[in-house]
Amino acid sequence: MTLRTAEQYKEGLRDNRKVYILGEQVTDVTRDPYIKVGVETAACEFLMSHDPEYKNIAVMKDPETGEEVSSYFTVPDYPEFAAERYELIKASCYYSGFVLPFVKDVGADIINALTVVAALSGEKKYAERINEYRWYCARNDLAMAGVVTDVKGDRSKSPHKQKVSDYYLKVVDETEDEIVVSGAKAHITAAPYVDEFLVIPSRNMSEKDADYAVAFAIPASSPGITQICRPSFPYENKYDFPTPQPNRGHVESLVIFDEVRVPKNRVFMLREWEFAQNLAYTFAFFHRFTAVSYKIPVLEFMTGLGILVAEANGIHKASHVREQIINMIRYTETTKALAKAALHEPENILGSGYYIPNRLITNMAKLHFASNFHEYIRDIQDIAGGLLVTQPTYQDWENSTLRPYLERYLGGANGYSAAERLKLFSYLHHIGASDFAGWHEVCTLHAEGSLASQKMMLLIEAPIDFYKKKAKEIVGINV
Ligand SMILES: Cc1cc2nc3c(=O)[nH]c(=O)nc-3n(C[C@H](O)[C@H](O)[C@H](O)COP(=O)(O)OP(=O)(O)OC[C@H]3O[C@@H](n4cnc5c(N)ncnc54)[C@H](O)[C@@H]3O)c2cc1C
């Protein structure tokens, strides 16, 4: 099969997957009012690969067949990989308009991490399986979710010490051809609307945790898998002013594995507990770079909205507002500069022959983004004013009795009519004051790892011995 169209992608989701939302089973995820938001956002990935303007970045030639496949499946065995991935992620985000489609990138990050760890462990069968799987996904143009975060129970205890034995996903049975797994993975982005789940451990393991050291791939519609989703916002939103494209966003799910059978040719780690940490970390290196890359279009867009609302309110020249605009620019451009610095210093990861962006700088970029986002949003909220939460809806605008009042009283400065100003506020509400805005703030802190996980990486990756050596040389300490 060549590259799928958006319609073929959606058609592929109409299977017997078990997805629930608001307590009800969903018969067709492409039509559910809430999940449809995510389906349409993800579909942008498939639209982009057919768009002549984006094709040179979104599509590559399959090295074996010469057919066109998605560039997300590139093998990262050359230093320029990082720079190319950065451009691809940004293009996906610009194309969808604000939100990354999220159905190729995380999966590709996991395939890359599994490729690196198979090389490091010297397990030839895993190297062959993951290579075969990479091209299976590429040639069928599949959508993938990264299924990593376990529900974890008591965070202070390792997997085998938990009160519920499968708070971390584990192998519960094994035959010659299959393994059987049980457990639950949480907050999985795009899970209701992908073809494949890529499942890996979320942490380091000890020998006693060997049954939890398991990595595999499985179709999302496999028997024994149940997904429970939480709605964010509906696709048809009558409150908001219409914009050239609908609001984008994603749906996460709690994915339950109840004695799910996985064929062994899709198993990439089975009880090699010594490599679980390596796999979790390597995935985090690839994935945090994906994260900082897609944050950049998001920040450019949001900073643009912040500056526009300052102009629409006639305050953009006030000294305190200029200070806030400077802060927004500084935050946006520092995040961008760190991401670019990371890709300019790619690393041959642990001598495996595969390349990732610089690990220390990638973690600094993600930490910088996540640590400062709430203040950034506060500045946009401050500049915008209370209309952010009290503005009349589009339904009021459509009412012929009310519209003259709105036109008369809600106009703005610098040529902003009431219609333009309300349209701007409508989007600002979405990103700065809605349920989705709350989701975004939490997403910023936790998705791609909590603040502590990036800080830990700084301690691991920073040249601390070098810092100390220099200080000792200058002060004359011989300890
Ligand atoms: C919007 C969104 C999308 C996501 N998408 C995905 C996805 O697609 N795939 C996926 O696999 N995951 C996904 N995640 C999960 C994300 O990686 C986790 O939320 C993150 O790793 C934090 O885990 P947690 O939510 O269980 O919180 P916790 O780990 O419970 O963290 C809460 C706090 O506890 C602290 N803490 C945790 N453990 C310890 C400990 N042992 N000792 C001391 N302090 C500790 C943390 O530092 C943090 O401050 C997503 C999350 C969000 C919010």
Tab-separated table of N, CA, C and O in Angstrom, residues 16-20 25 147 169 181 183 191 195-197 199 216-228 253-262:
chain	number	residue	atom	x	y	z
A	16	ASN	N	-13.585	-3.119	15.320
A	16	ASN	CA	-14.303	-3.470	16.556
A	16	ASN	C	-13.542	-3.055	17.808
A	16	ASN	O	-13.611	-3.722	18.835
A	17	ARG	N	-12.825	-1.923	17.743
A	17	ARG	CA	-12.110	-1.432	18.930
A	17	ARG	C	-13.100	-1.099	20.046
A	17	ARG	O	-14.236	-0.676	19.774
A	18	LYS	N	-12.613	-1.290	21.274
A	18	LYS	CA	-13.502	-1.084	22.426
A	18	LYS	C	-13.118	0.230	23.101
A	18	LYS	O	-12.154	0.290	23.867
A	19	VAL	N	-13.852	1.286	22.769
A	19	VAL	CA	-13.556	2.616	23.294
A	19	VAL	C	-14.796	3.144	24.009
A	19	VAL	O	-15.898	3.085	23.460
A	20	TYR	N	-14.603	3.664	25.219
A	20	TYR	CA	-15.715	4.242	25.981
A	20	TYR	C	-15.472	5.719	26.221
A	20	TYR	O	-14.336	6.145	26.418
A	25	GLN	N	-20.141	3.006	25.279
A	25	GLN	CA	-19.229	2.495	24.256
A	25	GLN	C	-19.442	3.256	22.938
A	25	GLN	O	-20.585	3.540	22.550
A	147	VAL	N	2.566	3.925	24.081
A	147	VAL	CA	1.854	3.482	25.291
A	147	VAL	C	2.909	3.151	26.347
A	147	VAL	O	3.448	2.052	26.384
A	169	LEU	N	2.190	-2.715	33.769
A	169	LEU	CA	1.814	-3.770	32.819
A	169	LEU	C	2.827	-4.915	32.887
A	169	LEU	O	4.034	-4.678	32.936
A	181	VAL	N	-0.428	-10.438	28.330
A	181	VAL	CA	-0.102	-9.314	29.217
A	181	VAL	C	-1.367	-8.744	29.860
A	181	VAL	O	-2.442	-8.759	29.258
A	183	GLY	N	-2.592	-5.284	32.619
A	183	GLY	CA	-2.190	-4.027	33.258
A	183	GLY	C	-2.949	-2.883	32.633
A	183	GLY	O	-3.856	-3.096	31.822
A	191	ALA	N	-4.806	7.521	21.474
A	191	ALA	CA	-5.028	6.067	21.492
A	191	ALA	C	-6.357	5.640	20.859
A	191	ALA	O	-6.392	4.617	20.163
A	195	ASP	N	-3.985	2.985	14.705
A	195	ASP	CA	-4.042	1.582	14.287
A	195	ASP	C	-3.250	0.696	15.242
A	195	ASP	O	-3.654	-0.424	15.534
A	196	GLU	N	-2.100	1.200	15.690
A	196	GLU	CA	-1.176	0.365	16.454
A	196	GLU	C	-0.803	0.995	17.780
A	196	GLU	O	-0.643	2.224	17.878
A	197	PHE	N	-0.638	0.136	18.793
A	197	PHE	CA	-0.088	0.571	20.080
A	197	PHE	C	1.346	0.071	20.180
A	197	PHE	O	1.610	-1.121	19.956
A	199	VAL	N	4.071	-0.477	22.964
A	199	VAL	CA	4.064	-0.535	24.433
A	199	VAL	C	5.478	-0.791	24.938
A	199	VAL	O	6.133	-1.751	24.500
A	216	PHE	N	6.313	-4.361	23.266
A	216	PHE	CA	5.664	-5.038	22.134
A	216	PHE	C	4.813	-4.048	21.347
A	216	PHE	O	4.603	-2.905	21.777
A	217	ALA	N	4.325	-4.524	20.196
A	217	ALA	CA	3.374	-3.738	19.399
A	217	ALA	C	2.137	-4.594	19.167
A	217	ALA	O	2.248	-5.825	19.032
A	218	ILE	N	0.984	-3.928	19.111
A	218	ILE	CA	-0.277	-4.676	18.949
A	218	ILE	C	-1.346	-3.764	18.338
A	218	ILE	O	-1.389	-2.568	18.654
A	219	PRO	N	-2.206	-4.309	17.457
A	219	PRO	CA	-3.284	-3.455	16.929
A	219	PRO	C	-4.208	-2.960	18.057
A	219	PRO	O	-4.498	-3.702	19.001
A	220	ALA	N	-4.664	-1.718	17.916
A	220	ALA	CA	-5.503	-1.108	18.957
A	220	ALA	C	-6.826	-1.843	19.142
A	220	ALA	O	-7.471	-1.739	20.182
A	221	SER	N	-7.235	-2.592	18.123
A	221	SER	CA	-8.535	-3.276	18.198
A	221	SER	C	-8.408	-4.708	18.733
A	221	SER	O	-9.364	-5.478	18.661
A	222	SER	N	-7.249	-5.071	19.274
A	222	SER	CA	-7.048	-6.464	19.718
A	222	SER	C	-7.982	-6.840	20.867
A	222	SER	O	-8.276	-6.000	21.735
A	223	PRO	N	-8.424	-8.122	20.909
A	223	PRO	CA	-9.282	-8.566	22.010
A	223	PRO	C	-8.581	-8.362	23.358
A	223	PRO	O	-7.374	-8.589	23.464
A	224	GLY	N	-9.359	-7.908	24.351
A	224	GLY	CA	-8.814	-7.711	25.703
A	224	GLY	C	-8.397	-6.275	25.966
A	224	GLY	O	-8.110	-5.911	27.107
A	225	ILE	N	-8.383	-5.429	24.930
A	225	ILE	CA	-8.009	-4.014	25.141
A	225	ILE	C	-9.280	-3.169	25.252
A	225	ILE	O	-10.147	-3.215	24.375
A	226	THR	N	-9.377	-2.406	26.349
A	226	THR	CA	-10.502	-1.480	26.546
A	226	THR	C	-9.936	-0.097	26.811
A	226	THR	O	-8.994	0.043	27.597
A	227	GLN	N	-10.516	0.902	26.160
A	227	GLN	CA	-10.055	2.278	26.373
A	227	GLN	C	-11.161	3.105	27.033
A	227	GLN	O	-12.318	3.038	26.617
A	228	ILE	N	-10.754	3.907	28.021
A	228	ILE	CA	-11.709	4.815	28.671
A	228	ILE	C	-11.187	6.236	28.471
A	228	ILE	O	-10.085	6.570	28.909
A	253	SER	N	-6.526	8.382	26.520
A	253	SER	CA	-7.346	7.342	27.138
A	253	SER	C	-6.551	6.525	28.147
A	253	SER	O	-5.317	6.467	28.085
A	254	LEU	N	-7.316	5.954	29.078
A	254	LEU	CA	-6.777	4.945	29.987
A	254	LEU	C	-6.925	3.620	29.231
A	254	LEU	O	-8.039	3.231	28.885
A	255	VAL	N	-5.790	2.981	28.952
A	255	VAL	CA	-5.848	1.766	28.123
A	255	VAL	C	-5.673	0.543	29.032
A	255	VAL	O	-4.641	0.399	29.691
A	256	ILE	N	-6.702	-0.294	29.051
A	256	ILE	CA	-6.659	-1.484	29.914
A	256	ILE	C	-6.333	-2.718	29.082
A	256	ILE	O	-6.952	-2.936	28.032
A	257	PHE	N	-5.357	-3.465	29.534
A	257	PHE	CA	-4.961	-4.716	28.873
A	257	PHE	C	-5.413	-5.844	29.780
A	257	PHE	O	-4.840	-6.049	30.857
A	258	ASP	N	-6.439	-6.575	29.366
A	258	ASP	CA	-6.964	-7.661	30.186
A	258	ASP	C	-6.627	-8.991	29.508
A	258	ASP	O	-7.346	-9.440	28.615
A	259	GLU	N	-5.520	-9.561	29.904
A	259	GLU	CA	-5.037	-10.817	29.315
A	259	GLU	C	-4.991	-10.732	27.787
A	259	GLU	O	-5.633	-11.506	27.074
A	260	VAL	N	-4.238	-9.793	27.320
A	260	VAL	CA	-4.111	-9.568	25.867
A	260	VAL	C	-3.003	-10.469	25.311
A	260	VAL	O	-1.899	-10.529	25.862
A	261	ARG	N	-3.322	-11.163	24.227
A	261	ARG	CA	-2.349	-12.088	23.612
A	261	ARG	C	-1.535	-11.346	22.553
A	261	ARG	O	-2.089	-10.708	21.664
A	262	VAL	N	-0.228	-11.442	22.688
A	262	VAL	CA	0.666	-10.743	21.746
A	262	VAL	C	1.548	-11.775	21.052
A	262	VAL	O	2.278	-12.520	21.717
